[in-house]
mmCIF file of C-alpha atoms in Angstrom:
data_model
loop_
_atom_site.group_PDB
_atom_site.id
_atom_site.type_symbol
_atom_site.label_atom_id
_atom_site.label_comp_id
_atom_site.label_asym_id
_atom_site.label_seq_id
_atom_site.Cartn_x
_atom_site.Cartn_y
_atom_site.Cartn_z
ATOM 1 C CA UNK J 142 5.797 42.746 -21.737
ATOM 2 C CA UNK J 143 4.694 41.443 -18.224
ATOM 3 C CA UNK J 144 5.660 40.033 -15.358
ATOM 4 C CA UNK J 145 4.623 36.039 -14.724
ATOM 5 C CA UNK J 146 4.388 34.875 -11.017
ATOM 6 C CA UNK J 147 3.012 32.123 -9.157
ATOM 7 C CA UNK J 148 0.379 32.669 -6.053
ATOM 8 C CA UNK J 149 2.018 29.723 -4.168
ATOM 9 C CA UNK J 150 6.008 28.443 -3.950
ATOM 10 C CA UNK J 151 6.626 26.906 -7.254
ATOM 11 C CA UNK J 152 9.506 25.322 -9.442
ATOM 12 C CA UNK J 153 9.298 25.880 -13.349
ATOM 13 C CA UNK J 154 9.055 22.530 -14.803
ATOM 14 C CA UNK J 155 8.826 23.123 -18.720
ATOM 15 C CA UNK J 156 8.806 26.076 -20.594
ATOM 16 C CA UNK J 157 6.114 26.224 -23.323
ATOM 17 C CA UNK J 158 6.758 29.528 -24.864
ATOM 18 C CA UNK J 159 10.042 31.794 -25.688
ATOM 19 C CA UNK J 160 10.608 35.318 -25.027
ATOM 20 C CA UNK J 161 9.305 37.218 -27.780
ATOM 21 C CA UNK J 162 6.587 34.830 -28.636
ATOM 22 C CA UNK J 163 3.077 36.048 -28.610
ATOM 23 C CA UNK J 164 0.666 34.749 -26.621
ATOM 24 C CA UNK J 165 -2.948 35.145 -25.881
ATOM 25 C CA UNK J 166 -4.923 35.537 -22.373
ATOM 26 C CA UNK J 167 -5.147 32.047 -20.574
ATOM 27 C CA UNK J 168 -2.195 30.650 -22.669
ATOM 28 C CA UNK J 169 -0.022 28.419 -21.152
ATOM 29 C CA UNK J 170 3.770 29.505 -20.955
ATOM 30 C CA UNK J 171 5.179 27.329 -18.198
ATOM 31 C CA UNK J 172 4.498 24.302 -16.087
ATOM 32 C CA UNK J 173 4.980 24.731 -12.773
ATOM 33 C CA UNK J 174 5.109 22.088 -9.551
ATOM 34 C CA UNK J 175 3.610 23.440 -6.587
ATOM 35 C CA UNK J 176 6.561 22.603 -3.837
ATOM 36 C CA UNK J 177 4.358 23.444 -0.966
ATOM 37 C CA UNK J 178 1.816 20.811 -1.882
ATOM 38 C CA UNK J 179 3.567 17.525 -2.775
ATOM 39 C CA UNK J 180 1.505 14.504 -2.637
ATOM 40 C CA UNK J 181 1.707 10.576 -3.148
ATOM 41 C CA UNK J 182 -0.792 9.303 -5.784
ATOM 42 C CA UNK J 183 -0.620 5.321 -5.031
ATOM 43 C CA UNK J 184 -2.330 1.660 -6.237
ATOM 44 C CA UNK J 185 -4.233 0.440 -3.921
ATOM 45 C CA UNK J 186 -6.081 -3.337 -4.748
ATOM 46 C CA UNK J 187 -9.966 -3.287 -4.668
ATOM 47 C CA UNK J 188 -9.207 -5.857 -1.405
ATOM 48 C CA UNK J 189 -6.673 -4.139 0.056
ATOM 49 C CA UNK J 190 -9.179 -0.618 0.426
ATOM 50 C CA UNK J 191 -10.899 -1.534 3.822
ATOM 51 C CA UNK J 192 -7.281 -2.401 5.365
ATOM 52 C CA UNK J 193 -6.209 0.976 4.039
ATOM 53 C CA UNK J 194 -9.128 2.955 5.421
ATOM 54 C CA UNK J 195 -8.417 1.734 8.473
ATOM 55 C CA UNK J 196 -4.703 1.948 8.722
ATOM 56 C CA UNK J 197 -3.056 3.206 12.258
ATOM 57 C CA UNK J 198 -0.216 4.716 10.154
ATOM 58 C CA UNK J 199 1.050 4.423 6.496
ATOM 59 C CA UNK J 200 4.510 5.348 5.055
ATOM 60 C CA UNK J 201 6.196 6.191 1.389
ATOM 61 C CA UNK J 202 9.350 4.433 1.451
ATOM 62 C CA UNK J 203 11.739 5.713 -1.718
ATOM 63 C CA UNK J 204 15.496 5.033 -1.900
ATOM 64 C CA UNK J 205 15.997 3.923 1.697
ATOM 65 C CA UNK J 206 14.118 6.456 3.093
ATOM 66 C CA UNK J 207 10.560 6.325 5.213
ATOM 67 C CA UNK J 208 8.532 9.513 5.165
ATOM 68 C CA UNK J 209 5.290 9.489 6.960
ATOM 69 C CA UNK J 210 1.440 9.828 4.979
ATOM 70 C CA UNK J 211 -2.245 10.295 6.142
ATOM 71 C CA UNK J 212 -4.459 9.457 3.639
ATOM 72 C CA UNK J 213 -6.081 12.379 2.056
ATOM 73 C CA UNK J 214 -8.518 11.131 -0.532
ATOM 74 C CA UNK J 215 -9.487 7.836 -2.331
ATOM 75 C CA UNK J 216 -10.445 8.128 -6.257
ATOM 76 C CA UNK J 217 -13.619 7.023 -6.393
ATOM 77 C CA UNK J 218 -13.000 5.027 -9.591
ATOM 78 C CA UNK J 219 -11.902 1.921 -10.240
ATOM 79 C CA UNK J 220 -9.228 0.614 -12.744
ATOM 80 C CA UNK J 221 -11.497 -2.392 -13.877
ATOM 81 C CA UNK J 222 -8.432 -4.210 -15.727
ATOM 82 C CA UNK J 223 -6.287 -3.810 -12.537
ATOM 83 C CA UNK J 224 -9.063 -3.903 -10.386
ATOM 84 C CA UNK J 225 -7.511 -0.927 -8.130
ATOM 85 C CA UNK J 226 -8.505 2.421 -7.087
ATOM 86 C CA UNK J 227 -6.011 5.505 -6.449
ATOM 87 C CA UNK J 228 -5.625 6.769 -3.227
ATOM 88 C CA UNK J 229 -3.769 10.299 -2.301
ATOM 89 C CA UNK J 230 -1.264 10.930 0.793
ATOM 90 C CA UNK J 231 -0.435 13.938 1.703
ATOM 91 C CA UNK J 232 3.438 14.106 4.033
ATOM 92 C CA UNK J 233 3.204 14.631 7.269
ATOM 93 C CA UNK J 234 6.308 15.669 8.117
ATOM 94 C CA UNK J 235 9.387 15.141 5.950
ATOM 95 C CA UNK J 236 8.880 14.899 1.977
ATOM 96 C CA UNK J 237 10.004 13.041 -0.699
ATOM 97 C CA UNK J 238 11.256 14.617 -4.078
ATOM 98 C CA UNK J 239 8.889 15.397 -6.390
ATOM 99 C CA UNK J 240 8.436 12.315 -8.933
ATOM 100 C CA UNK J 241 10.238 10.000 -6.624
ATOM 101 C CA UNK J 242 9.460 6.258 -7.194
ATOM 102 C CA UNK J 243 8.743 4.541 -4.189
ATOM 103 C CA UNK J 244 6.632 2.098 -2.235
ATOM 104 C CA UNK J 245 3.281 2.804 0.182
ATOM 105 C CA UNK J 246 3.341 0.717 3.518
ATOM 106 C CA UNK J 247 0.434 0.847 5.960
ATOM 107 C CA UNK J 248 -0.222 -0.803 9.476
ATOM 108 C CA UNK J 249 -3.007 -2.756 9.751
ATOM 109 C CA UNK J 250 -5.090 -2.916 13.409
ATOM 110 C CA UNK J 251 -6.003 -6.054 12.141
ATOM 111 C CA UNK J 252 -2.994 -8.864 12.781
ATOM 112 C CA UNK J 253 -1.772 -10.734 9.847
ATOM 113 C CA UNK J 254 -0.155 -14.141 9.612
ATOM 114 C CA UNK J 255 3.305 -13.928 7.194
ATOM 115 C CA UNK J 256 2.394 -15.169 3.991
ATOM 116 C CA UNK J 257 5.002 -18.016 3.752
ATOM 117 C CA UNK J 258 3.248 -19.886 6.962
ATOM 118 C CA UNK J 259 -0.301 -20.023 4.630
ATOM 119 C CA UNK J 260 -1.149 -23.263 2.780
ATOM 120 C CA UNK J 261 -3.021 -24.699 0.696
ATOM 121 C CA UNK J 262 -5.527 -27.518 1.739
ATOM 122 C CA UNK J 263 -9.010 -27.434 1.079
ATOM 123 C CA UNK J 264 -8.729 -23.822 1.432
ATOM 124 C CA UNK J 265 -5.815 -21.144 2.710
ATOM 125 C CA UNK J 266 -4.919 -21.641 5.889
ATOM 126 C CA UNK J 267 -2.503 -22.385 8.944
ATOM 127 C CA UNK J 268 -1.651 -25.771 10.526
ATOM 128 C CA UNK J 269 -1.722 -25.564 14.676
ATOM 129 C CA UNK J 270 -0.932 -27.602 17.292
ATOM 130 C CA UNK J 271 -3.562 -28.750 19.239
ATOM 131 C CA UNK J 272 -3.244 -31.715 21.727
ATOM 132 C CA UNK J 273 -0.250 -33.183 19.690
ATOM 133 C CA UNK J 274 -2.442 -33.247 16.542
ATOM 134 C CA UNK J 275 -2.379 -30.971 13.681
ATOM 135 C CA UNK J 276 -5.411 -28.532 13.133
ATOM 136 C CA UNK J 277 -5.930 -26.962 10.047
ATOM 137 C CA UNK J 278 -7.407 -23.428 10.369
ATOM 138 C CA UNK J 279 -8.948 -22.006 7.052
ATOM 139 C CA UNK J 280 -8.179 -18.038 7.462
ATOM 140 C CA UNK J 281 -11.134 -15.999 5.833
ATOM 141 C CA UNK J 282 -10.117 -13.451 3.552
ATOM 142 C CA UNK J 283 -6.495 -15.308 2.865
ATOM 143 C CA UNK J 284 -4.967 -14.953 -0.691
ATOM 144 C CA UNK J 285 -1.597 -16.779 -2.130
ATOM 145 C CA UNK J 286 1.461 -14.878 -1.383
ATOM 146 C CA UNK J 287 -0.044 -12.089 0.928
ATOM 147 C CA UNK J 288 -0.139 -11.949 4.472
ATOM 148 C CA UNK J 289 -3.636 -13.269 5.711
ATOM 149 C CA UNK J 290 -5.587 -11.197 8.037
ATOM 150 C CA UNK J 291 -6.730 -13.478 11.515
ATOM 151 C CA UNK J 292 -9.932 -12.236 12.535
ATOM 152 C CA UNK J 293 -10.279 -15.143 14.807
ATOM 153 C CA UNK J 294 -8.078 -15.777 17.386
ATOM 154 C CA UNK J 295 -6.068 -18.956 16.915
ATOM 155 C CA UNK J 296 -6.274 -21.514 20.147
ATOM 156 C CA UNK J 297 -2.620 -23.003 19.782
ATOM 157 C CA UNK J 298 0.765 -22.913 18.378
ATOM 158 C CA UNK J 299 1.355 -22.207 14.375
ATOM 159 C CA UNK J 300 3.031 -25.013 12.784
ATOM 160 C CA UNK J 301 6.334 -23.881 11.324
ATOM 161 C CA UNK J 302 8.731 -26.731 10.637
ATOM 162 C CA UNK J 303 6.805 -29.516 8.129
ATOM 163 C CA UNK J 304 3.910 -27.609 7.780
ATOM 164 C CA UNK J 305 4.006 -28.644 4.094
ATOM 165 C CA UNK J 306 3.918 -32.368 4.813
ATOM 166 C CA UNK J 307 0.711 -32.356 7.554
ATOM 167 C CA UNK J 308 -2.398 -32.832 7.402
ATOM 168 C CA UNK J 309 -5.345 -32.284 9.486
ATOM 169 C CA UNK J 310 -5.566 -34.509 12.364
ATOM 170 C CA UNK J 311 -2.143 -36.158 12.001
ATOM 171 C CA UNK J 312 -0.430 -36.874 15.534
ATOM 172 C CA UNK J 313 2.450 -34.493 15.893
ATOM 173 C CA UNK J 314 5.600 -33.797 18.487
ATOM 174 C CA UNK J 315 5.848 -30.087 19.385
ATOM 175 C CA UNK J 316 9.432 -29.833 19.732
ATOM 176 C CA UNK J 317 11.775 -26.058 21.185
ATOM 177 C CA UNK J 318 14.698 -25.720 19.523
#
């Protein structure tokens, strides 16, 4: 005969034992999830960690819904067959559900080029316009079908239209829609 309670706000997950059933000091009878403390355990690529140290904001987006993160901790131990590390959020303001599914988002301070303007040439890169010829610019730290990060300013326009048929130093037409 006692009385079971919880030093923070709690919801009773699983029972593990009946009433009537004897148990033993330090035996578990119940799992409980802290409400108070919710938190968002998230994949983060062994590339992607410096861009998510240094994030201006991040965000847990689950079933149409943004709720707002700061990063709490990173797990210093990497998943060597995924090559990732897991990072905690804690919410700022509004929370998700407990166990909801969802996506992390960060900004970056760093400006990124949309990965469907990247190509492939002797390296990944953008095409500009400069002087009506095309320029390739090979963008450090670029990988196939992310956004690349320019750490260099680029001197011209990004080639948008036919970007997959130039090549460096052909003569081109800039032309405004």
């Amino acid at each position: 005969r006692c009385n079971v309670t919880a030093h923070f706000n709690a919801v009773v997950v699983e029972r593990l034992a009946s009433v009537g059933d004897f148990v033993n000091r330090g035996t578990p009878i119940v799992q409980l999830l802290d409400t108070d403390s919710t938190e968002v355990s998230a994949r983060v690529q062994e590339m992607d960690l410096g861009s998510v140290k240094q994030a201006e904001e991040a965000f847990f987006e689950s079933q149409n819904e943004s709720y707002p993160v700061d990063l709490r901790t990173i797990v210093p131990v990497m998943k060597s067959r995924l090559r990732s590390y897991e990072t905690r959020y804690v919410f700022t303001k509004d929370k998700a559900a407990p166990g909801s599914a969802g996506r992390l988002r960060w900004l970056s301070s760093v400006p990124h080029i949309p990965a469907e303007l990247v190509v492939r040439r002797d390296g990944l890169g953008v095409f500009i316009a400069n002087q009506g010829v095309a320029k390739f610019v090979e963008l450090a730290g670029a990988r196939e079908g992310k956004p690349a990060p320019v750490t260099e300013g680029l001197e011209g326009c990004v080639i948008v239209d036919g970007r997959f048929n130039v090549n460096d130093g052909d003569p081109i037409q800039v032309s405004n829609p």
